[in-house]
PDB file of C-alpha atoms in Angstrom:
ATOM      1  CA  MET A   1      15.315 -80.163  31.716  1.00 66.00           C
ATOM      2  CA  PHE A   2      13.690 -78.295  34.610  1.00 77.00           C
ATOM      3  CA  ILE A   3      13.336 -78.571  38.372  1.00 87.00           C
ATOM      4  CA  PRO A   4       9.911 -77.808  39.889  1.00 89.00           C
ATOM      5  CA  LEU A   5      10.068 -75.642  43.006  1.00 89.00           C
ATOM      6  CA  HIS A   6       6.615 -74.422  44.012  1.00 89.00           C
ATOM      7  CA  ASP A   7       3.076 -73.905  42.788  1.00 91.00           C
ATOM      8  CA  ALA A   8       0.434 -71.446  43.990  1.00 83.00           C
ATOM      9  CA  ASN A   9      -2.263 -74.101  44.285  1.00 90.00           C
ATOM     10  CA  VAL A  10      -3.977 -74.272  47.673  1.00 90.00           C
ATOM     11  CA  LEU A  11      -5.722 -77.354  49.068  1.00 93.00           C
ATOM     12  CA  LYS A  12      -9.510 -77.217  48.888  1.00 92.00           C
ATOM     13  CA  HIS A  13     -10.788 -80.526  50.308  1.00 93.00           C
ATOM     14  CA  ILE A  14      -8.137 -81.786  52.736  1.00 94.00           C
ATOM     15  CA  ARG A  15      -6.169 -80.056  55.467  1.00 93.00           C
ATOM     16  CA  ILE A  16      -2.865 -81.910  55.114  1.00 93.00           C
ATOM     17  CA  GLN A  17      -1.542 -84.188  52.346  1.00 96.00           C
ATOM     18  CA  TYR A  18      -0.907 -87.112  54.701  1.00 96.00           C
ATOM     19  CA  VAL A  19      -0.355 -89.722  51.983  1.00 97.00           C
ATOM     20  CA  THR A  20       2.048 -87.568  49.961  1.00 98.00           C
ATOM     21  CA  LEU A  21       4.108 -86.851  53.073  1.00 97.00           C
ATOM     22  CA  ALA A  22       4.029 -90.517  54.126  1.00 98.00           C
ATOM     23  CA  LEU A  23       5.197 -91.676  50.693  1.00 98.00           C
ATOM     24  CA  ILE A  24       8.086 -89.221  50.717  1.00 98.00           C
ATOM     25  CA  LEU A  25       9.058 -90.246  54.247  1.00 98.00           C
ATOM     26  CA  ALA A  26       8.872 -93.954  53.380  1.00 97.00           C
ATOM     27  CA  ASN A  27      11.063 -93.496  50.303  1.00 98.00           C
ATOM     28  CA  CYS A  28      13.642 -91.543  52.290  1.00 97.00           C
ATOM     29  CA  LEU A  29      13.760 -94.052  55.165  1.00 97.00           C
ATOM     30  CA  ILE A  30      14.042 -97.031  52.829  1.00 97.00           C
ATOM     31  CA  TRP A  31      16.877 -95.353  50.944  1.00 96.00           C
ATOM     32  CA  LEU A  32      18.700 -94.626  54.210  1.00 95.00           C
ATOM     33  CA  THR A  33      18.338 -98.212  55.444  1.00 94.00           C
ATOM     34  CA  LEU A  34      18.688-100.208  52.205  1.00 93.00           C
ATOM     35  CA  GLY A  35      19.794 -97.888  49.419  1.00 92.00           C
ATOM     36  CA  THR A  36      23.063 -96.507  50.708  1.00 92.00           C
ATOM     37  CA  THR A  37      26.102 -97.788  52.595  1.00 90.00           C
ATOM     38  CA  ILE A  38      25.561 -95.309  55.443  1.00 89.00           C
ATOM     39  CA  LEU A  39      23.983 -98.025  57.606  1.00 91.00           C
ATOM     40  CA  VAL A  40      24.483-101.288  55.703  1.00 92.00           C
ATOM     41  CA  SER A  41      27.135-102.926  53.553  1.00 93.00           C
ATOM     42  CA  GLU A  42      27.389-102.638  49.788  1.00 93.00           C
ATOM     43  CA  ASN A  43      26.408-106.290  49.412  1.00 94.00           C
ATOM     44  CA  THR A  44      23.213-105.644  51.381  1.00 94.00           C
ATOM     45  CA  VAL A  45      22.359-102.736  49.096  1.00 95.00           C
ATOM     46  CA  LYS A  46      22.829-104.893  45.988  1.00 94.00           C
ATOM     47  CA  ALA A  47      20.808-107.738  47.516  1.00 94.00           C
ATOM     48  CA  ALA A  48      17.940-105.349  48.317  1.00 95.00           C
ATOM     49  CA  ILE A  49      17.902-104.040  44.755  1.00 96.00           C
ATOM     50  CA  PHE A  50      17.618-107.548  43.307  1.00 96.00           C
ATOM     51  CA  SER A  51      15.168-108.735  45.970  1.00 96.00           C
ATOM     52  CA  PHE A  52      12.735-105.806  45.775  1.00 97.00           C
ATOM     53  CA  GLY A  53      13.495-104.287  42.378  1.00 96.00           C
ATOM     54  CA  PHE A  54      11.404-105.098  39.320  1.00 97.00           C
ATOM     55  CA  ILE A  55      13.120-107.646  37.048  1.00 97.00           C
ATOM     56  CA  PRO A  56      11.051-108.453  33.933  1.00 97.00           C
ATOM     57  CA  VAL A  57      12.199-112.066  33.547  1.00 96.00           C
ATOM     58  CA  VAL A  58      11.499-112.732  37.228  1.00 96.00           C
ATOM     59  CA  ALA A  59       8.126-110.966  37.228  1.00 95.00           C
ATOM     60  CA  SER A  60       7.032-113.002  34.204  1.00 93.00           C
ATOM     61  CA  GLY A  61       8.078-116.282  35.848  1.00 91.00           C
ATOM     62  CA  ALA A  62      10.718-117.078  33.235  1.00 92.00           C
ATOM     63  CA  GLN A  63      13.424-117.052  35.913  1.00 93.00           C
ATOM     64  CA  GLU A  64      13.594-117.164  39.692  1.00 92.00           C
ATOM     65  CA  LEU A  65      15.756-115.343  42.163  1.00 93.00           C
ATOM     66  CA  PRO A  66      18.020-117.340  44.476  1.00 92.00           C
ATOM     67  CA  ALA A  67      16.112-118.583  47.505  1.00 90.00           C
ATOM     68  CA  ALA A  68      18.036-116.226  49.795  1.00 88.00           C
ATOM     69  CA  MET A  69      16.627-113.220  47.883  1.00 92.00           C
ATOM     70  CA  GLN A  70      13.009-114.323  47.668  1.00 92.00           C
ATOM     71  CA  PHE A  71      11.517-112.084  50.338  1.00 93.00           C
ATOM     72  CA  ILE A  72       8.356-111.145  48.411  1.00 95.00           C
ATOM     73  CA  PRO A  73       6.259-112.750  45.645  1.00 94.00           C
ATOM     74  CA  ALA A  74       7.379-111.833  42.142  1.00 94.00           C
ATOM     75  CA  TRP A  75       4.170-109.883  41.454  1.00 95.00           C
ATOM     76  CA  ALA A  76       4.795-107.622  44.471  1.00 96.00           C
ATOM     77  CA  SER A  77       7.865-106.186  42.753  1.00 97.00           C
ATOM     78  CA  TYR A  78       5.489-104.210  40.497  1.00 97.00           C
ATOM     79  CA  VAL A  79       5.079-101.945  43.546  1.00 97.00           C
ATOM     80  CA  SER A  80       8.125-102.547  45.751  1.00 97.00           C
ATOM     81  CA  TYR A  81      10.550-101.236  43.132  1.00 97.00           C
ATOM     82  CA  THR A  82       9.040 -97.742  43.450  1.00 97.00           C
ATOM     83  CA  PHE A  83      10.469 -97.407  46.985  1.00 97.00           C
ATOM     84  CA  LEU A  84      14.088 -98.070  45.972  1.00 97.00           C
ATOM     85  CA  HIS A  85      16.504 -95.515  44.532  1.00 96.00           C
ATOM     86  CA  GLY A  86      20.040 -95.705  43.254  1.00 91.00           C
ATOM     87  CA  ASP A  87      21.495 -92.581  44.844  1.00 92.00           C
ATOM     88  CA  LEU A  88      20.534 -89.373  46.627  1.00 94.00           C
ATOM     89  CA  MET A  89      19.944 -87.371  43.430  1.00 93.00           C
ATOM     90  CA  HIS A  90      17.671 -90.097  42.047  1.00 94.00           C
ATOM     91  CA  LEU A  91      15.666 -90.029  45.284  1.00 96.00           C
ATOM     92  CA  ALA A  92      15.573 -86.232  45.545  1.00 95.00           C
ATOM     93  CA  GLY A  93      14.449 -85.741  41.948  1.00 93.00           C
ATOM     94  CA  ASN A  94      11.508 -88.124  42.215  1.00 96.00           C
ATOM     95  CA  MET A  95      10.419 -86.914  45.657  1.00 97.00           C
ATOM     96  CA  LEU A  96      10.564 -83.281  44.553  1.00 96.00           C
ATOM     97  CA  PHE A  97       8.035 -83.980  41.800  1.00 96.00           C
ATOM     98  CA  VAL A  98       5.815 -85.855  44.269  1.00 97.00           C
ATOM     99  CA  TRP A  99       6.111 -82.998  46.792  1.00 96.00           C
ATOM    100  CA  VAL A 100       5.240 -80.189  44.375  1.00 96.00           C
ATOM    101  CA  PHE A 101       2.427 -81.903  42.457  1.00 97.00           C
ATOM    102  CA  GLY A 102       1.222 -84.712  44.703  1.00 96.00           C
ATOM    103  CA  ASP A 103      -0.620 -82.659  47.325  1.00 96.00           C
ATOM    104  CA  ASN A 104      -3.145 -81.241  44.852  1.00 96.00           C
ATOM    105  CA  VAL A 105      -3.737 -84.617  43.224  1.00 97.00           C
ATOM    106  CA  GLU A 106      -4.337 -86.079  46.676  1.00 97.00           C
ATOM    107  CA  ASP A 107      -6.697 -83.174  47.358  1.00 96.00           C
ATOM    108  CA  ALA A 108      -8.624 -83.972  44.175  1.00 96.00           C
ATOM    109  CA  MET A 109      -9.012 -87.681  45.024  1.00 97.00           C
ATOM    110  CA  GLY A 110      -8.931 -88.094  48.774  1.00 95.00           C
ATOM    111  CA  HIS A 111      -6.276 -89.902  50.785  1.00 96.00           C
ATOM    112  CA  LEU A 112      -7.083 -93.555  50.115  1.00 97.00           C
ATOM    113  CA  LYS A 113      -7.844 -93.199  46.413  1.00 97.00           C
ATOM    114  CA  TYR A 114      -4.662 -91.205  45.940  1.00 98.00           C
ATOM    115  CA  LEU A 115      -2.575 -93.946  47.548  1.00 98.00           C
ATOM    116  CA  VAL A 116      -4.110 -96.563  45.247  1.00 98.00           C
ATOM    117  CA  PHE A 117      -3.651 -94.242  42.269  1.00 98.00           C
ATOM    118  CA  TYR A 118       0.033 -93.697  43.081  1.00 98.00           C
ATOM    119  CA  LEU A 119       0.764 -97.413  43.419  1.00 98.00           C
ATOM    120  CA  VAL A 120      -1.166 -98.337  40.269  1.00 98.00           C
ATOM    121  CA  CYS A 121       0.752 -95.724  38.263  1.00 98.00           C
ATOM    122  CA  GLY A 122       3.989 -97.233  39.545  1.00 98.00           C
ATOM    123  CA  ALA A 123       2.814-100.710  38.543  1.00 98.00           C
ATOM    124  CA  ALA A 124       1.846 -99.406  35.102  1.00 98.00           C
ATOM    125  CA  GLY A 125       5.352 -98.020  34.695  1.00 97.00           C
ATOM    126  CA  ALA A 126       6.821-101.442  35.506  1.00 97.00           C
ATOM    127  CA  ALA A 127       4.410-103.138  33.096  1.00 97.00           C
ATOM    128  CA  MET A 128       5.417-100.794  30.275  1.00 97.00           C
ATOM    129  CA  HIS A 129       9.086-101.413  31.059  1.00 96.00           C
ATOM    130  CA  ALA A 130       8.520-105.189  30.905  1.00 96.00           C
ATOM    131  CA  PHE A 131       6.584-104.855  27.668  1.00 96.00           C
ATOM    132  CA  MET A 132       9.489-103.060  26.023  1.00 94.00           C
ATOM    133  CA  LEU A 133      12.234-105.216  27.590  1.00 94.00           C
ATOM    134  CA  PRO A 134      10.660-108.600  28.394  1.00 95.00           C
ATOM    135  CA  GLN A 135      14.013-110.426  28.519  1.00 94.00           C
ATOM    136  CA  SER A 136      15.744-107.921  30.783  1.00 94.00           C
ATOM    137  CA  GLU A 137      17.540-109.370  33.805  1.00 94.00           C
ATOM    138  CA  SER A 138      18.411-105.946  35.246  1.00 94.00           C
ATOM    139  CA  PRO A 139      16.364-104.638  38.187  1.00 96.00           C
ATOM    140  CA  LEU A 140      14.285-101.517  37.677  1.00 97.00           C
ATOM    141  CA  ILE A 141      14.147 -99.177  40.693  1.00 97.00           C
ATOM    142  CA  GLY A 142      12.774 -95.717  41.402  1.00 96.00           C
ATOM    143  CA  ALA A 143       9.464 -93.897  41.836  1.00 97.00           C
ATOM    144  CA  SER A 144       9.626 -92.279  38.393  1.00 96.00           C
ATOM    145  CA  GLY A 145       6.628 -94.176  37.014  1.00 96.00           C
ATOM    146  CA  ALA A 146       4.437 -93.288  39.984  1.00 98.00           C
ATOM    147  CA  ALA A 147       5.630 -89.667  39.961  1.00 97.00           C
ATOM    148  CA  ALA A 148       4.942 -89.446  36.220  1.00 97.00           C
ATOM    149  CA  GLY A 149       1.341 -90.510  36.845  1.00 98.00           C
ATOM    150  CA  VAL A 150       0.977 -87.799  39.485  1.00 98.00           C
ATOM    151  CA  VAL A 151       2.368 -85.169  37.123  1.00 97.00           C
ATOM    152  CA  ALA A 152       0.010 -86.208  34.314  1.00 97.00           C
ATOM    153  CA  ALA A 153      -2.978 -86.035  36.677  1.00 97.00           C
ATOM    154  CA  TYR A 154      -1.929 -82.580  37.855  1.00 97.00           C
ATOM    155  CA  LEU A 155      -1.798 -81.342  34.281  1.00 96.00           C
ATOM    156  CA  LEU A 156      -5.350 -82.516  33.606  1.00 97.00           C
ATOM    157  CA  LEU A 157      -6.590 -80.877  36.791  1.00 96.00           C
ATOM    158  CA  HIS A 158      -4.719 -77.576  36.867  1.00 95.00           C
ATOM    159  CA  PRO A 159      -3.154 -76.643  33.510  1.00 95.00           C
ATOM    160  CA  ASN A 160      -3.367 -72.908  34.249  1.00 93.00           C
ATOM    161  CA  VAL A 161      -1.690 -72.922  37.661  1.00 93.00           C
ATOM    162  CA  LYS A 162       1.565 -70.978  37.768  1.00 93.00           C
ATOM    163  CA  VAL A 163       4.594 -73.070  38.720  1.00 93.00           C
ATOM    164  CA  TRP A 164       8.034 -71.832  39.719  1.00 92.00           C
ATOM    165  CA  VAL A 165      10.759 -73.903  38.069  1.00 89.00           C
ATOM    166  CA  LEU A 166      14.494 -73.806  37.510  1.00 88.00           C
ATOM    167  CA  ALA A 167      14.957 -74.099  33.773  1.00 81.00           C
ATOM    168  CA  LEU A 168      18.211 -75.809  32.810  1.00 77.00           C
ATOM    169  CA  GLY A 169      18.831 -76.166  36.537  1.00 70.00           C
ATOM    170  CA  ARG A 170      19.617 -72.477  37.094  1.00 78.00           C
ATOM    171  CA  ILE A 171      17.123 -70.060  35.503  1.00 84.00           C
ATOM    172  CA  PRO A 172      14.063 -69.312  37.723  1.00 89.00           C
ATOM    173  CA  LEU A 173      10.856 -69.025  35.705  1.00 88.00           C
ATOM    174  CA  ARG A 174       7.174 -68.811  36.598  1.00 92.00           C
ATOM    175  CA  LEU A 175       5.114 -70.555  33.934  1.00 90.00           C
ATOM    176  CA  SER A 176       1.733 -72.198  33.644  1.00 92.00           C
ATOM    177  CA  ALA A 177       1.599 -75.926  34.322  1.00 92.00           C
ATOM    178  CA  LEU A 178       0.443 -76.453  30.748  1.00 94.00           C
ATOM    179  CA  TRP A 179       3.811 -75.313  29.393  1.00 93.00           C
ATOM    180  CA  VAL A 180       5.961 -76.768  32.159  1.00 92.00           C
ATOM    181  CA  ILE A 181       4.411 -80.226  32.371  1.00 94.00           C
ATOM    182  CA  GLY A 182       3.558 -80.326  28.676  1.00 94.00           C
ATOM    183  CA  ALA A 183       7.222 -79.782  27.818  1.00 93.00           C
ATOM    184  CA  TRP A 184       8.258 -82.397  30.385  1.00 94.00           C
ATOM    185  CA  ILE A 185       5.874 -85.009  28.932  1.00 95.00           C
ATOM    186  CA  LEU A 186       7.084 -84.256  25.410  1.00 95.00           C
ATOM    187  CA  PHE A 187      10.650 -84.747  26.627  1.00 93.00           C
ATOM    188  CA  GLN A 188       9.729 -88.187  28.024  1.00 94.00           C
ATOM    189  CA  LEU A 189       8.020 -89.228  24.795  1.00 95.00           C
ATOM    190  CA  LEU A 190      10.937 -88.143  22.613  1.00 94.00           C
ATOM    191  CA  ASN A 191      13.421 -90.049  24.757  1.00 92.00           C
ATOM    192  CA  PHE A 192      11.148 -93.088  24.761  1.00 93.00           C
ATOM    193  CA  ALA A 193      11.046 -93.013  20.959  1.00 91.00           C
ATOM    194  CA  PHE A 194      14.672 -92.192  20.175  1.00 90.00           C
ATOM    195  CA  ASN A 195      16.813 -92.973  23.230  1.00 81.00           C
ATOM    196  CA  SER A 196      15.971 -96.561  24.082  1.00 70.00           C
ATOM    197  CA  GLU A 197      19.586 -97.487  24.920  1.00 71.00           C
ATOM    198  CA  ASP A 198      19.769 -95.055  27.843  1.00 75.00           C
ATOM    199  CA  GLN A 199      20.109 -96.290  31.429  1.00 81.00           C
ATOM    200  CA  VAL A 200      16.881 -94.432  32.268  1.00 88.00           C
ATOM    201  CA  SER A 201      13.701 -96.436  31.706  1.00 92.00           C
ATOM    202  CA  TRP A 202      11.735 -93.953  29.614  1.00 94.00           C
ATOM    203  CA  ALA A 203       9.169 -96.696  29.085  1.00 95.00           C
ATOM    204  CA  ALA A 204       8.364 -96.659  32.818  1.00 96.00           C
ATOM    205  CA  HIS A 205       7.847 -92.884  32.637  1.00 97.00           C
ATOM    206  CA  VAL A 206       5.507 -93.207  29.672  1.00 97.00           C
ATOM    207  CA  GLY A 207       3.594 -96.026  31.339  1.00 97.00           C
ATOM    208  CA  GLY A 208       3.091 -93.886  34.429  1.00 97.00           C
ATOM    209  CA  ILE A 209       1.970 -90.894  32.375  1.00 98.00           C
ATOM    210  CA  ALA A 210      -0.580 -92.974  30.469  1.00 98.00           C
ATOM    211  CA  ALA A 211      -1.933 -94.537  33.668  1.00 98.00           C
ATOM    212  CA  GLY A 212      -2.230 -91.167  35.382  1.00 97.00           C
ATOM    213  CA  ALA A 213      -4.167 -89.652  32.488  1.00 97.00           C
ATOM    214  CA  VAL A 214      -6.537 -92.622  32.221  1.00 97.00           C
ATOM    215  CA  LEU A 215      -7.145 -93.128  35.943  1.00 97.00           C
ATOM    216  CA  LEU A 216      -7.645 -89.512  37.001  1.00 97.00           C
ATOM    217  CA  PRO A 217     -11.275 -89.197  35.774  1.00 95.00           C
ATOM    218  CA  LEU A 218     -12.100 -92.432  37.618  1.00 96.00           C
ATOM    219  CA  PHE A 219     -10.385 -91.503  40.902  1.00 97.00           C
ATOM    220  CA  LYS A 220     -11.103 -87.783  41.276  1.00 96.00           C
ATOM    221  CA  ARG A 221     -13.969 -86.388  43.334  1.00 94.00           C
ATOM    222  CA  ARG A 222     -17.184 -85.945  41.406  1.00 92.00           C
ATOM    223  CA  ASN A 223     -17.268 -82.204  42.051  1.00 90.00           C
ATOM    224  CA  MET A 224     -13.638 -81.734  40.996  1.00 91.00           C
ATOM    225  CA  PRO A 225     -13.543 -80.274  37.473  1.00 91.00           C
ATOM    226  CA  LEU A 226     -10.919 -81.024  34.867  1.00 91.00           C
ATOM    227  CA  PHE A 227      -8.906 -78.313  33.113  1.00 89.00           C
ATOM    228  CA  ASP A 228      -9.184 -75.309  35.422  1.00 81.00           C
ATOM    229  CA  ARG A 229     -10.085 -72.262  33.361  1.00 68.00           C
ATOM    230  CA  VAL A 230      -8.796 -69.514  35.688  1.00 60.00           C
ATOM    231  CA  PRO A 231      -5.374 -69.461  37.391  1.00 56.00           C
ATOM    232  CA  VAL A 232      -5.731 -69.993  41.122  1.00 52.00           C
ATOM    233  CA  ASP A 233      -3.627 -66.940  41.950  1.00 51.00           C
ATOM    234  CA  GLU A 234      -5.868 -64.636  39.947  1.00 48.00           C
ATOM    235  CA  VAL A 235      -8.043 -63.358  42.789  1.00 44.00           C
ATOM    236  CA  ILE A 236     -10.800 -60.785  42.220  1.00 46.00           C
ATOM    237  CA  PRO A 237     -11.045 -58.472  45.264  1.00 48.00           C
ATOM    238  CA  PRO A 238     -14.520 -58.134  46.777  1.00 51.00           C
ATOM    239  CA  VAL A 239     -16.449 -54.892  46.302  1.00 51.00           C
ATOM    240  CA  PRO A 240     -16.572 -53.072  49.667  1.00 55.00           C
ATOM    241  CA  PRO A 241     -19.968 -51.837  50.926  1.00 55.00           C
ATOM    242  CA  PRO A 242     -20.673 -48.056  50.914  1.00 53.00           C
ATOM    243  CA  ALA A 243     -19.039 -46.296  53.831  1.00 51.00           C
ATOM    244  CA  VAL A 244     -21.529 -44.918  56.351  1.00 48.00           C
ATOM    245  CA  ALA A 245     -20.857 -42.276  58.986  1.00 45.00           C
ATOM    246  CA  GLU A 246     -22.257 -42.309  62.476  1.00 45.00           C
ATOM    247  CA  GLU A 247     -25.980 -41.903  63.018  1.00 46.00           C
ATOM    248  CA  GLY A 248     -26.663 -43.656  59.698  1.00 47.00           C
ATOM    249  CA  TYR A 249     -25.812 -40.660  57.470  1.00 48.00           C
ATOM    250  CA  PRO A 250     -23.722 -41.333  54.314  1.00 50.00           C
ATOM    251  CA  LEU A 251     -20.239 -39.888  54.077  1.00 48.00           C
ATOM    252  CA  PRO A 252     -19.660 -37.024  51.629  1.00 53.00           C
ATOM    253  CA  GLY A 253     -19.464 -38.284  48.062  1.00 53.00           C
ATOM    254  CA  GLN A 254     -21.387 -41.495  48.810  1.00 51.00           C
ATOM    255  CA  PRO A 255     -24.793 -42.110  47.181  1.00 53.00           C
ATOM    256  CA  GLN A 256     -27.819 -41.103  49.231  1.00 52.00           C
ATOM    257  CA  VAL A 257     -29.727 -44.132  50.439  1.00 49.00           C
ATOM    258  CA  GLU A 258     -33.228 -43.509  51.730  1.00 50.00           C
ATOM    259  CA  THR A 259     -34.027 -45.494  54.816  1.00 48.00           C
ATOM    260  CA  VAL A 260     -37.491 -46.099  56.187  1.00 49.00           C
ATOM    261  CA  GLN A 261     -37.939 -45.893  59.949  1.00 51.00           C
ATOM    262  CA  PRO A 262     -40.291 -48.425  61.528  1.00 50.00           C
ATOM    263  CA  SER A 263     -43.666 -47.018  62.582  1.00 47.00           C
ATOM    264  CA  PRO A 264     -44.410 -46.980  66.313  1.00 47.00           C
ATOM    265  CA  TRP A 265     -47.727 -48.614  65.398  1.00 45.00           C
ATOM    266  CA  GLY A 266     -46.036 -51.783  64.192  1.00 46.00           C
ATOM    267  CA  ARG A 267     -46.260 -51.142  60.405  1.00 44.00           C
ATOM    268  CA  GLN A 268     -44.308 -49.198  57.782  1.00 46.00           C
ATOM    269  CA  ASP A 269     -45.727 -45.753  57.031  1.00 46.00           C
ATOM    270  CA  LYS A 270     -45.143 -45.834  53.235  1.00 43.00           C
ATOM    271  CA  ASP A 271     -47.117 -42.730  52.293  1.00 44.00           C
ATOM    272  CA  ARG A 272     -46.247 -39.568  54.170  1.00 44.00           C
ATOM    273  CA  ARG A 273     -47.446 -36.994  51.650  1.00 45.00           C
TER     274      ARG A 273
END
């Protein structure tokens, strides 16, 4: 639908988005070591997906994985699945959304709260997926649910921020976040309602969006307002002071400003008539 590239939204409360960068780095390293055959065998990749991916029937306790694949408790897969990706494009797409929108959400919450928020949104995506497909034996992987929560939070914080996107993957446009993210959320909802047979878990996206919208007011800083009214790149230049020539005399064309010289007797001589 569109590819986000850049927003003009500066950080106000933190210097560097440490958690956002760490999450992106962790996802990339895990994909390199467990998600592709660059370093490990294809069987290892498949085993990692089943061991750490989210499988509804396993998470509910209806079934168990083979003992050789039980590296984590079943409940931990509500989070672990968000760090696995099927291929490079799957990884790049999710991390691009986290990169563009995550820093400002982290800025609005603080580092620790943002990390908890991100993981809870991912867990909410898995829960929604399990609710819609409780008997599924296929593993769910990807950070889409967590990224969807971040995007929803960004929309509630900064709907008027201008965002550069590639529409249809090739047309550069600069639009407000309200239109860009609003259209993206509508796209997720329509696919969730009418495209349930797709390989993409639209339910996980919707679960993440709902969690992000609900949790943002609870996690954001108290002084951080919702729904910015003025675009951040709309800067009003300051009014310069009147220019003054040497010796304190105004330049030609500047208003005359009467100055009062201090009295040598330690008081202001206000009446000289």
